[in-house]
GROMACS .gro file of C-alpha atoms in nm:
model
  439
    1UNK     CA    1  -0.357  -0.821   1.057
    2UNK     CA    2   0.041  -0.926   1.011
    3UNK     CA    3   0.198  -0.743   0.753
    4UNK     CA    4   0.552  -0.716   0.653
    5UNK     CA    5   0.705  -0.576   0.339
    6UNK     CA    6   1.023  -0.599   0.203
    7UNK     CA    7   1.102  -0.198   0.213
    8UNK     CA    8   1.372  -0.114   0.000
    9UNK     CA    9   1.461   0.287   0.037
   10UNK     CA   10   1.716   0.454  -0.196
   11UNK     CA   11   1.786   0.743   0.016
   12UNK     CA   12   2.114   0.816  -0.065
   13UNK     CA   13   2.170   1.146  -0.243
   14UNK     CA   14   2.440   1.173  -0.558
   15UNK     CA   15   2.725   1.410  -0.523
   16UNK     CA   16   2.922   1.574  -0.704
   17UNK     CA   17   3.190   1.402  -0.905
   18UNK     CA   18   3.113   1.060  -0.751
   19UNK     CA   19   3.082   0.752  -0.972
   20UNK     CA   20   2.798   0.791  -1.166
   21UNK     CA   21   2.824   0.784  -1.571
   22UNK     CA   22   2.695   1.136  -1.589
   23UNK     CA   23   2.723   1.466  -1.386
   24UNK     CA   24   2.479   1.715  -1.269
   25UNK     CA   25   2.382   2.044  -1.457
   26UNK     CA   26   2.642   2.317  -1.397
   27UNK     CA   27   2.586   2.714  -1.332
   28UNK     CA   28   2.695   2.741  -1.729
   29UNK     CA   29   2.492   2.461  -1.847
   30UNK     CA   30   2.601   2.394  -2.251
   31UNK     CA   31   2.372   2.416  -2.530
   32UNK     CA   32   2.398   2.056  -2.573
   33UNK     CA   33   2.199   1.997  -2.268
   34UNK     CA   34   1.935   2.253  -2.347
   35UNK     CA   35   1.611   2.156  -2.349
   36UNK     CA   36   1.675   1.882  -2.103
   37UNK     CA   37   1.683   1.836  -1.771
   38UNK     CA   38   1.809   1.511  -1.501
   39UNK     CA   39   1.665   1.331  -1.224
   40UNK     CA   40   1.855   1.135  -0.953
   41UNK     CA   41   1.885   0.789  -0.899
   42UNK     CA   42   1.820   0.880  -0.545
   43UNK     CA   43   1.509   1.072  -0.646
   44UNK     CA   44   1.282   0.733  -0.670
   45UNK     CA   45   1.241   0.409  -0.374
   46UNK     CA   46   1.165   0.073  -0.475
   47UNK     CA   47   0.897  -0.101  -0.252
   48UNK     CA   48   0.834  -0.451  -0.297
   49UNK     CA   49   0.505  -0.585  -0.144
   50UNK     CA   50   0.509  -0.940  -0.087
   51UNK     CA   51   0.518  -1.111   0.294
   52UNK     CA   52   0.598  -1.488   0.142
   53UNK     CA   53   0.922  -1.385   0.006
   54UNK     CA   54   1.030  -1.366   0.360
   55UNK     CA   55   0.957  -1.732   0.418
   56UNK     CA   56   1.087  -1.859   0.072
   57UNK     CA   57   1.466  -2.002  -0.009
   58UNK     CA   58   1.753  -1.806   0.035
   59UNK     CA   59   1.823  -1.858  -0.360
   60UNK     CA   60   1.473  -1.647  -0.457
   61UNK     CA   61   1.506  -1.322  -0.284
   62UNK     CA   62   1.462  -1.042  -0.462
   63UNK     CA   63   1.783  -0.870  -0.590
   64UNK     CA   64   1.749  -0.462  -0.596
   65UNK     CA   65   2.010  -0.464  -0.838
   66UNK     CA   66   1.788  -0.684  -1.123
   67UNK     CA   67   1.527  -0.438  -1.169
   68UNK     CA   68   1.488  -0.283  -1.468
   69UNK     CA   69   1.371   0.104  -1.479
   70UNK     CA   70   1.239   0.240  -1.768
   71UNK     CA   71   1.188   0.605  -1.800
   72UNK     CA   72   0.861   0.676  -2.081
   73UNK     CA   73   0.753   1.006  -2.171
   74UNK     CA   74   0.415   1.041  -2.191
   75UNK     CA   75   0.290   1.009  -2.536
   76UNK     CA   76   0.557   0.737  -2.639
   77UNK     CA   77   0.522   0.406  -2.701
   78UNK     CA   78   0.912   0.274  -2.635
   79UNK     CA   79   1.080   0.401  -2.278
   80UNK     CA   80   1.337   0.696  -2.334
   81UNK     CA   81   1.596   0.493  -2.095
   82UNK     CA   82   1.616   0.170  -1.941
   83UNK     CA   83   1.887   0.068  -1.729
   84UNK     CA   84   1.914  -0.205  -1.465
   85UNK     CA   85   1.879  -0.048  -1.094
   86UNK     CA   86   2.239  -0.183  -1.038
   87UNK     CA   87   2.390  -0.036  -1.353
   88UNK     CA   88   2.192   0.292  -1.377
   89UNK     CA   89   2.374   0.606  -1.289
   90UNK     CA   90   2.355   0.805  -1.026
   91UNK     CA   91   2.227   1.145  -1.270
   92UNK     CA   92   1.955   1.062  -1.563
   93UNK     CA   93   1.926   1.322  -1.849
   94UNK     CA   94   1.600   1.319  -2.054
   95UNK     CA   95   1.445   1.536  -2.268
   96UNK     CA   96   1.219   1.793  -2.087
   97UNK     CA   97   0.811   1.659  -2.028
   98UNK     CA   98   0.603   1.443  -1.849
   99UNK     CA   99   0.745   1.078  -1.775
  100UNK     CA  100   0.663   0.762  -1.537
  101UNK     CA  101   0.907   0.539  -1.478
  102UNK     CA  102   0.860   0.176  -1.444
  103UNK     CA  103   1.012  -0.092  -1.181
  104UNK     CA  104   1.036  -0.448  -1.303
  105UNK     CA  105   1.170  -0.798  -1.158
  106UNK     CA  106   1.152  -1.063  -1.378
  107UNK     CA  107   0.893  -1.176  -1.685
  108UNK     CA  108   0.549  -1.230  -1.711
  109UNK     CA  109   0.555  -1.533  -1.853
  110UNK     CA  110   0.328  -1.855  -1.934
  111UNK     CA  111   0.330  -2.138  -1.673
  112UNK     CA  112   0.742  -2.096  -1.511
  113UNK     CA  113   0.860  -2.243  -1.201
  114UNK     CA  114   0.962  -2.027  -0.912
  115UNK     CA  115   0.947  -1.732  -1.139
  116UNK     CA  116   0.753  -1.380  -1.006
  117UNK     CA  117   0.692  -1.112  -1.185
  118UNK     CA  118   0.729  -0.839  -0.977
  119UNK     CA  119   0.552  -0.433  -1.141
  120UNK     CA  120   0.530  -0.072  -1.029
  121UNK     CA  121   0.487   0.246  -1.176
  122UNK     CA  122   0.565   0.592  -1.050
  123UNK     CA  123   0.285   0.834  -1.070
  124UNK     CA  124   0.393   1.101  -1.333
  125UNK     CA  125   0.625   1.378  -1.288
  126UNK     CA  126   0.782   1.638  -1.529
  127UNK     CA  127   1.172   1.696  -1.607
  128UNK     CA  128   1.244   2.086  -1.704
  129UNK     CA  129   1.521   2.181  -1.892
  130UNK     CA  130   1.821   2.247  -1.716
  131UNK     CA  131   1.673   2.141  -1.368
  132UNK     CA  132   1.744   1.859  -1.152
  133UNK     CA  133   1.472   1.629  -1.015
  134UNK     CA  134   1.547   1.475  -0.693
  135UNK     CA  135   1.194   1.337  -0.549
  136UNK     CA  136   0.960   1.150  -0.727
  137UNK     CA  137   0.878   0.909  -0.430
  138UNK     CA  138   0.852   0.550  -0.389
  139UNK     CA  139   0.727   0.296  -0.665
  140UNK     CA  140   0.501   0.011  -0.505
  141UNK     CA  141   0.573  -0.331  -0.712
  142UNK     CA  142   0.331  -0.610  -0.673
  143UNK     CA  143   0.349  -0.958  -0.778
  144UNK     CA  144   0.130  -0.946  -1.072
  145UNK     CA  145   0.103  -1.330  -1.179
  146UNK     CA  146  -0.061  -1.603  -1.025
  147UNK     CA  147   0.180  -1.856  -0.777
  148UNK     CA  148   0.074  -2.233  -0.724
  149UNK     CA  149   0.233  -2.477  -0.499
  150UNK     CA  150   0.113  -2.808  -0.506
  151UNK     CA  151   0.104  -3.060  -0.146
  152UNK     CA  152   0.074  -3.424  -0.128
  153UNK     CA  153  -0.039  -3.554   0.197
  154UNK     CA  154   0.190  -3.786   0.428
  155UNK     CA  155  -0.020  -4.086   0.324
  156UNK     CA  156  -0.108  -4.016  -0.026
  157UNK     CA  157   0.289  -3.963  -0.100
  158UNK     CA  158   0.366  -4.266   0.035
  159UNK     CA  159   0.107  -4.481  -0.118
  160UNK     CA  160   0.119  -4.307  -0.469
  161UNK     CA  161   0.384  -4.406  -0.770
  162UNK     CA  162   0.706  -4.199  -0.785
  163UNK     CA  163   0.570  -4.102  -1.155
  164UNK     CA  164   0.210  -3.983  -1.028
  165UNK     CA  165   0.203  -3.587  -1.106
  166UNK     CA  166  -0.030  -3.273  -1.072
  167UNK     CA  167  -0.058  -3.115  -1.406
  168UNK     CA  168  -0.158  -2.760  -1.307
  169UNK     CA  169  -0.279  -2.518  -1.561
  170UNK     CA  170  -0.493  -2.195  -1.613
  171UNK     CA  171  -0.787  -2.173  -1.899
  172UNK     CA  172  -0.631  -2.021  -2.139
  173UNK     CA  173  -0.381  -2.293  -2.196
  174UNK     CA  174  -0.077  -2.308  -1.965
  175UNK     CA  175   0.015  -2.568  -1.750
  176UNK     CA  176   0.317  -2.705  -1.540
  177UNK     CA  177   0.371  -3.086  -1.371
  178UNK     CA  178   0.385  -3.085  -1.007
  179UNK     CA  179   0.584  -3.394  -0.917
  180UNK     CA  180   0.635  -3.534  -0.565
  181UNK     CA  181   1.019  -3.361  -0.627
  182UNK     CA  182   0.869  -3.060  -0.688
  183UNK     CA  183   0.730  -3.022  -0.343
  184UNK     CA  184   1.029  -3.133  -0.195
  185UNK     CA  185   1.200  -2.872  -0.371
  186UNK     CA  186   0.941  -2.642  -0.278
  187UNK     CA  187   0.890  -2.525  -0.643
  188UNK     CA  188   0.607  -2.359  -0.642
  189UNK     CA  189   0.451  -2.241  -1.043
  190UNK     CA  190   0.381  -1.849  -1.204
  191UNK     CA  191   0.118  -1.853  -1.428
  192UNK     CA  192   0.038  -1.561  -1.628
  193UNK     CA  193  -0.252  -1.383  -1.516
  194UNK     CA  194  -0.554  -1.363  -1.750
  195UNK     CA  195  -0.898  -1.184  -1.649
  196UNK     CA  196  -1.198  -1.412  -1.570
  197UNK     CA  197  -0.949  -1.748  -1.570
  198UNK     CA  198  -0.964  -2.035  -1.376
  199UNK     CA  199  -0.759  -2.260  -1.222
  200UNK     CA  200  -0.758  -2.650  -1.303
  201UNK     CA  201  -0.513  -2.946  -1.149
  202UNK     CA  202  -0.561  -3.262  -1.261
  203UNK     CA  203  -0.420  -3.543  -1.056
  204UNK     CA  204  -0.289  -3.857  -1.273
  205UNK     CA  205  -0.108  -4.154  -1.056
  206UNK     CA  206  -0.145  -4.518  -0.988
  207UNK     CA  207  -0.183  -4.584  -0.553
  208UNK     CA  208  -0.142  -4.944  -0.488
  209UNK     CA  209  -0.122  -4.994  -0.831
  210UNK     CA  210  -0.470  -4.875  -0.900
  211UNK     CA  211  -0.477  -4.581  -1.158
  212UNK     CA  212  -0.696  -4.260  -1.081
  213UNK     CA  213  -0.722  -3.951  -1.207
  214UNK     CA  214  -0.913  -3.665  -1.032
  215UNK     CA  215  -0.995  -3.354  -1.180
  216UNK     CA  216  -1.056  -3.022  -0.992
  217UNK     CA  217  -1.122  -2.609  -1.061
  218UNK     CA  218  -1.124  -2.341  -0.876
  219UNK     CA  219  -1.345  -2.072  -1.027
  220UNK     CA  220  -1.152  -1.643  -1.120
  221UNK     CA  221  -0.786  -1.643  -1.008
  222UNK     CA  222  -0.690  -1.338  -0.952
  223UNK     CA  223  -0.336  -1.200  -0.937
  224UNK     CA  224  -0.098  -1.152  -0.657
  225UNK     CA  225  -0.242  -1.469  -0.472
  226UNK     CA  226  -0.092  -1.780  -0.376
  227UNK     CA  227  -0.290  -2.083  -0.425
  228UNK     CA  228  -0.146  -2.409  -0.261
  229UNK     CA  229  -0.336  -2.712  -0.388
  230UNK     CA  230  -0.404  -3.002  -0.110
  231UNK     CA  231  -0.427  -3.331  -0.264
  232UNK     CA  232  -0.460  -3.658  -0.005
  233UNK     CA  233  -0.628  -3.980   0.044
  234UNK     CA  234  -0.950  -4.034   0.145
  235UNK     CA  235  -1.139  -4.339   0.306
  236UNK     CA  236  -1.504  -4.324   0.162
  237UNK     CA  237  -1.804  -4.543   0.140
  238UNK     CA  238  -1.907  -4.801  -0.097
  239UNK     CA  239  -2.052  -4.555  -0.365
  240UNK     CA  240  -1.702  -4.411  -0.409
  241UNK     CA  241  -1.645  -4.163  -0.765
  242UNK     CA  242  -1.312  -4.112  -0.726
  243UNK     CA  243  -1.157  -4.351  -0.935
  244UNK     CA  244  -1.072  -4.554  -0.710
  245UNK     CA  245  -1.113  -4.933  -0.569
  246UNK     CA  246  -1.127  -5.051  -0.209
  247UNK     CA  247  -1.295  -4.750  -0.047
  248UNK     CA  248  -1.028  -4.520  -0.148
  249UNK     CA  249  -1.008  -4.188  -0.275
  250UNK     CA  250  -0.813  -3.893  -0.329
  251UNK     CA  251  -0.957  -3.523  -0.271
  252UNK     CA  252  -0.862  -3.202  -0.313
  253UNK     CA  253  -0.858  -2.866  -0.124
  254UNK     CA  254  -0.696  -2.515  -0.180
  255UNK     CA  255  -0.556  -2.293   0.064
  256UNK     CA  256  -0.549  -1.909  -0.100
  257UNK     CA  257  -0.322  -1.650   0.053
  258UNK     CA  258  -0.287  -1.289  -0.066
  259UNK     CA  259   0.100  -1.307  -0.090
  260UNK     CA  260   0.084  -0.888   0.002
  261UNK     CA  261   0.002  -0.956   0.355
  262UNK     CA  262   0.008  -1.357   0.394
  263UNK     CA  263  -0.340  -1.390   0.517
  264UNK     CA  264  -0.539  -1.663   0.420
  265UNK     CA  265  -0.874  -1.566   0.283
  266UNK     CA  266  -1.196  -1.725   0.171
  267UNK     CA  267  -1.126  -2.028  -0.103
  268UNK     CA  268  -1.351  -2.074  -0.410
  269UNK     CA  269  -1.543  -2.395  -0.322
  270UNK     CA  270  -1.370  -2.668  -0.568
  271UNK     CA  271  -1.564  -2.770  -0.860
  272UNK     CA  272  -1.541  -3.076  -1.096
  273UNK     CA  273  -1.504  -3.085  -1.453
  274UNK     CA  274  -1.878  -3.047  -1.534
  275UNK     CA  275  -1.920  -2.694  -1.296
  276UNK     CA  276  -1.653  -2.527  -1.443
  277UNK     CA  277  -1.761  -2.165  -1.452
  278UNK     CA  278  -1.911  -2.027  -1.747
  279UNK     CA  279  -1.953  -1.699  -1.930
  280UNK     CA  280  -2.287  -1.557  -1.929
  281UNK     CA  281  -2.390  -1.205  -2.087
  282UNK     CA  282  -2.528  -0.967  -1.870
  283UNK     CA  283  -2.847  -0.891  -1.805
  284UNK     CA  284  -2.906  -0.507  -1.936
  285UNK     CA  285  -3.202  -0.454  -1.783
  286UNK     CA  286  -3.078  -0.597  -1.412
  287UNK     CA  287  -3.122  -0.285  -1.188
  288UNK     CA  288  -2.841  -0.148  -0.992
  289UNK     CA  289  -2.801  -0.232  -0.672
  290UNK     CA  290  -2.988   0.087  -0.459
  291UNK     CA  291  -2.797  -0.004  -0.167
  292UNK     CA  292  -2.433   0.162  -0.085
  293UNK     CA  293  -2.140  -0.072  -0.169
  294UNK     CA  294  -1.851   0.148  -0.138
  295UNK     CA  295  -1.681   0.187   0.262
  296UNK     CA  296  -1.857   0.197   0.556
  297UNK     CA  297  -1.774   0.386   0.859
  298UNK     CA  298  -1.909   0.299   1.284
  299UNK     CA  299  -1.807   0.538   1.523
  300UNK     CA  300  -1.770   0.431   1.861
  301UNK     CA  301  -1.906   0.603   2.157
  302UNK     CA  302  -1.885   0.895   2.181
  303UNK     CA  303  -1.887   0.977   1.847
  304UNK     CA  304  -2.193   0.978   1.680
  305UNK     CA  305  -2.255   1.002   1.299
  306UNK     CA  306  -2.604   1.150   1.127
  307UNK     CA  307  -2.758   0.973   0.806
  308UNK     CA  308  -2.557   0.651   0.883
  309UNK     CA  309  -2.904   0.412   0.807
  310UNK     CA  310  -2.970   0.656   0.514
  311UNK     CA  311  -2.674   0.694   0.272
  312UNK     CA  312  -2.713   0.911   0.035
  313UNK     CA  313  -2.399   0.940  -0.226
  314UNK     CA  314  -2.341   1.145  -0.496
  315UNK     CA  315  -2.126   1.059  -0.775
  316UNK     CA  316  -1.961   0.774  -0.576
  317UNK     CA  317  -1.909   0.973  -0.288
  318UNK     CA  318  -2.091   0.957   0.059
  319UNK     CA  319  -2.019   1.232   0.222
  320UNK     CA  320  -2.067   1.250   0.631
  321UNK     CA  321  -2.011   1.479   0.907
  322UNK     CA  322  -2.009   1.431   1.283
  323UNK     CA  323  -1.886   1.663   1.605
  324UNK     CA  324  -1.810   1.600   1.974
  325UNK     CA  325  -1.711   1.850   2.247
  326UNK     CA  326  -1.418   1.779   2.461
  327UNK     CA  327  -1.350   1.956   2.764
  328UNK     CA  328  -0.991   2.142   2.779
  329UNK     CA  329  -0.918   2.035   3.134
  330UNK     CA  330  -1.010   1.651   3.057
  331UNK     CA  331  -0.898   1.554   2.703
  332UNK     CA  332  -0.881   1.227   2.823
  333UNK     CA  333  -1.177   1.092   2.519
  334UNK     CA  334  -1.252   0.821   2.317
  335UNK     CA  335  -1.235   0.928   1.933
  336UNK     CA  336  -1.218   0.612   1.710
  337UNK     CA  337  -1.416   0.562   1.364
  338UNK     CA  338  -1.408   0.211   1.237
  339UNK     CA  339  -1.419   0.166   0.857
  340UNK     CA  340  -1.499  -0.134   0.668
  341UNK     CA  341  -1.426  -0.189   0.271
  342UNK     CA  342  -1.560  -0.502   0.116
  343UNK     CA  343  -1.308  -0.463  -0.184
  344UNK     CA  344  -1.010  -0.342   0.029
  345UNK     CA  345  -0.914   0.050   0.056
  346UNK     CA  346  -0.717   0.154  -0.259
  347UNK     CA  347  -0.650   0.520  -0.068
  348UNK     CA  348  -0.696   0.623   0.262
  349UNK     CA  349  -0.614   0.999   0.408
  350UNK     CA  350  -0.665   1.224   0.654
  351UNK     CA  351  -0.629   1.617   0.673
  352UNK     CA  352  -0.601   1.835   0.951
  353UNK     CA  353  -0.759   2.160   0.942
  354UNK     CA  354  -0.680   2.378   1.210
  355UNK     CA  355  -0.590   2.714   1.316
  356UNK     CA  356  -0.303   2.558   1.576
  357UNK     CA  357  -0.202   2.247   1.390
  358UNK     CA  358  -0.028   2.429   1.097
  359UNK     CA  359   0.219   2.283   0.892
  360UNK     CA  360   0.508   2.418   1.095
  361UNK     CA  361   0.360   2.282   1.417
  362UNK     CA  362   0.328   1.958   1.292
  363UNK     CA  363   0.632   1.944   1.091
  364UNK     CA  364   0.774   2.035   1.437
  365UNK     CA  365   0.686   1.692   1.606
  366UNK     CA  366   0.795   1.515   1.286
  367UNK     CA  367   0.404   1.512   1.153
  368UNK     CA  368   0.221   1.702   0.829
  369UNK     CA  369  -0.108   1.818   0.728
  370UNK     CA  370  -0.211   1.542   0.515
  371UNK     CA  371  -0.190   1.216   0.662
  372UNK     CA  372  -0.155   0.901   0.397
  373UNK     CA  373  -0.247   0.571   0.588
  374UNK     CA  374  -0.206   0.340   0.251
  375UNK     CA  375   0.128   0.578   0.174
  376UNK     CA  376   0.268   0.696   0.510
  377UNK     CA  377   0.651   0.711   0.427
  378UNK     CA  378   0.893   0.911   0.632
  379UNK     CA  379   0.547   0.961   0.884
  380UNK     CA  380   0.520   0.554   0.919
  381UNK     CA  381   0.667   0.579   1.277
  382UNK     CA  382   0.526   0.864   1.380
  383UNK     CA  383   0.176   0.764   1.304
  384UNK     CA  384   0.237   0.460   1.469
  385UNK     CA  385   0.342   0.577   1.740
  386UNK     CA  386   0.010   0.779   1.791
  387UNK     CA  387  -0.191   0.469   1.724
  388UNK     CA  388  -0.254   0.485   1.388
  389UNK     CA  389  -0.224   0.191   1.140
  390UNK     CA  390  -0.009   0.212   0.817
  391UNK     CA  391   0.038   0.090   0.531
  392UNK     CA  392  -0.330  -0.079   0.478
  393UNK     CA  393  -0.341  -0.077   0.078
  394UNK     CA  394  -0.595  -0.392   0.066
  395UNK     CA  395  -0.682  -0.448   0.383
  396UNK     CA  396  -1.088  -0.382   0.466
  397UNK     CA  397  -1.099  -0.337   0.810
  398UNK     CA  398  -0.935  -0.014   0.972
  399UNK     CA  399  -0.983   0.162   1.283
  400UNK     CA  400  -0.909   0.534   1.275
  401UNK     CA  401  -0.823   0.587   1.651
  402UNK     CA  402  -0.704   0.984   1.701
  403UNK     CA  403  -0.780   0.966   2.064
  404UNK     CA  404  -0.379   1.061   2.145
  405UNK     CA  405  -0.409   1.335   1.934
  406UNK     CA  406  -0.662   1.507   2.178
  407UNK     CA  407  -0.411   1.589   2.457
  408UNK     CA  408  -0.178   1.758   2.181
  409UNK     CA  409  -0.487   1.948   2.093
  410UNK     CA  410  -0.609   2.087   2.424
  411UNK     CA  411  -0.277   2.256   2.477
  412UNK     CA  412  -0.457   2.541   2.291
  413UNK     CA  413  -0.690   2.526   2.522
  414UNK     CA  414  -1.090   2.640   2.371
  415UNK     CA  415  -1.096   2.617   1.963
  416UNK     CA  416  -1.217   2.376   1.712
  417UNK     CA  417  -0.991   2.120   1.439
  418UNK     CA  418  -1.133   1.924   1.211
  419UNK     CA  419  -1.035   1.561   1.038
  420UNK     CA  420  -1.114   1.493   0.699
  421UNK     CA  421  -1.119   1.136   0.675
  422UNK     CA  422  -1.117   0.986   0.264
  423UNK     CA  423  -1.133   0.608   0.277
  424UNK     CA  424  -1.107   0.499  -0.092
  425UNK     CA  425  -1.219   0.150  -0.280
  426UNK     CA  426  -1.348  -0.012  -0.575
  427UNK     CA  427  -1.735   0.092  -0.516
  428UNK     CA  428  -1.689   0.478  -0.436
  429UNK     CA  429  -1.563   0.715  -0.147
  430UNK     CA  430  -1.674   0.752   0.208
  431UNK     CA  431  -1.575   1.093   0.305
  432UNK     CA  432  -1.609   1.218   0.703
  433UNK     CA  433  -1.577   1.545   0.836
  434UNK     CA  434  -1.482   1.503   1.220
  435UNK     CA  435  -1.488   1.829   1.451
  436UNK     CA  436  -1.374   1.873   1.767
  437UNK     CA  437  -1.476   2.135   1.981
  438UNK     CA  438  -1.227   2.187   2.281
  439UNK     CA  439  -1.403   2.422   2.544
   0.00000   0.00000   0.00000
């Protein structure tokens, strides 16, 4: 699967009487900054997940500079500090305690053209009085409203009335006017995203002088996806509904794209006015589903995993274990798991356990202990480099492939190292113990 993301590091450390608006803690730290400690501006990366911004106008890139950090302690309901990235200094002081910070580009507004609202939040970390915090890693921002672009096929634009419109709008209430300009422009609309909403454009135009208006929905938009709206003109048969004299028509389709990775994925199947999706209560006494929703892991031969036609979880988590013996003077084997996630893997990790593979060995070849596949950062190119795919927040398909690994490993000749594979989603944990056993 293509993915690209704009990666946006701040990996410069502060010194010393540079710039910034405040200075480090000194050896005699004053009373005034008792009970309060500072974090860098170095100390946290901005990561902005969204492939389309790549293909959009130069005039919409996103501008480091324009988000705003807040820094909350936990507990409060107002940040402590908020600063623009481009105006905060390079040294923070906050009271001592817990805090997140915050990374935000623009609004979330109702119904805006070419307006994203980008959001991320830093997992939380803890200032100490008089100490300086310098690594609280990267915070991933998403686009967290709903884009719409409207299209108006070749014919259908030329036939239709320079006033004809889309009037785009979610359920609960917003809406925007898609003109033919508008696609020239390549506007595209932000809706504010609402759980359970759907999507509605209503077509409204005169072609050949013959007014229509056609009505479509698409059922549970969900944030962070593009949906481009297809209208064009249609030659049907004598029993036309669409408004429509002479055997014409217009028609609708929708194209939606998870803007995180710019992959198309299934549409909703379009539905007129009178199958708009409604609420219904649920049924208490509908029985759980027996079956095991959360990921699911093949091995390929030779691997071979026990109590794969059986799951049996516990508390959300399946737990498996498999083994294969590879021969010291032929580590030339085949060790790949395949793991599927019908929701897409929220975390994904490996850990090595073995008596050779310490943290100082690994470190060594520029690789660690605990292996984050959704997270990698500085180990991104080293993983890759051994095979290994990265960054796969999302994505439900992943093959584990450690088969490079196992001519590192039989340099220590006869032991045994074990992978502990956690592959993470919406419906539980799959958990797989994998040893190897060199002899």
């Amino acid at each position: 699967m293509k993915r690209i993301y704009i990666y946006i590091a701040v990996a410069l450390m502060a010194l010393l009487g540079s710039c910034g608006k405040e200075a480090p803690f000194s050896d005699d730290s004053s009373a005034e900054s008792k009970g309060k400690g500072q974090i860098r501006k170095s100390a946290l990366g901005i990561e902005v997940r969204d492939e389309e911004r790549l293909q959009t106008r130069a005039g919409e890139s996103v501008n480091l500079d324009d988000f705003k950090i807040s820094f909350t302690r936990k507990g409060a309901s107002t940040p402590s500090e908020v600063y623009t990235y481009g105006e905060m200094p390079d040294i923070v002081t906050l009271e001592r305690g817990t805090y997140t910070v915050r990374a935000e580009y623009g609004e979330d507004n109702d119904g805006v053209w070419d307006a994203p609202y980008y959001m991320g939040e830093s997992e939380e970390f803890s200032i100490l009085a008089g100490k300086i915090t310098d690594d609280i890693g990267d915070i991933v921002c998403r686009l967290q409203n709903v884009k719409v672009s409207i299209v108006f096929a070749p014919v259908l634009t030329e036939m239709m009335s320079d006033d004809s419109y889309v009037e785009v709008g979610v359920t609960n209430g917003q809406t925007l006017k898609f003109t033919k300009q508008h696609e020239l422009n390549g506007n595209s609309g932000y809706f504010r995203h609402v759980d359970g909403v759907s999507l509605v454009a209503t077509f409204n135009g005169e072609i050949e002088g013959l007014k229509t208006v056609l009505t479509k929905s698409y059922a549970t938009v969900q944030k962070g996806y593009h949906y481009k709206i297809t209208f064009k003109l249609n030659t049907q048969s004598s029993d036309n509904t669409g408004g429509l004299e002479g055997g014409l028509d217009v028609d609708a389709s929708v194209t939606v794209t998870d803007v995180e990775r710019n992959v198309d994925v299934e549409e909703d199947e379009p539905l007129d006015d009178n199958e708009r999706p409604k609420e219904t209560p649920e049924d208490p006494e509908t029985p759980e589903n027996p079956d095991w929703n959360g990921p699911t892991v093949t091995p390929e031969a030779p691997l071979e995993i026990p109590g794969l036609d059986d799951p049996k979880p516990v508390d959300g988590v399946l737990s498996l274990s498999c083994s294969l013996d590879i021969p010291v003077d032929n580590p030339d084997v085949n060790v790949v798991l395949k793991f599927e996630s019908q929701k897409g893997f929220d975390e994904f990790y490996a850990d090595i356990v073995s008596p050779n593979l310490t943290d100082e060995e690994l470190e060594s070849v520029g690789l660690a202990s605990h292996l984050d596949l959704v997270n990698p950062g500085e180990l991104e190119e080293p993983l890759t480099s051994l095979g290994l795919p990265c960054n796969i927040g999302g994505e439900k398909n992943v093959k584990f492939d450690i088969s490079r690994f196992m001519f590192m490993l039989a340099i220590f000749g006869p032991n045994s190292h074990e992978f502990v594979i956690h592959a993470k989603d919406a419906d539980g944990e799959t958990v797989v113990t994998l040893k190897l056993n060199f002899k």
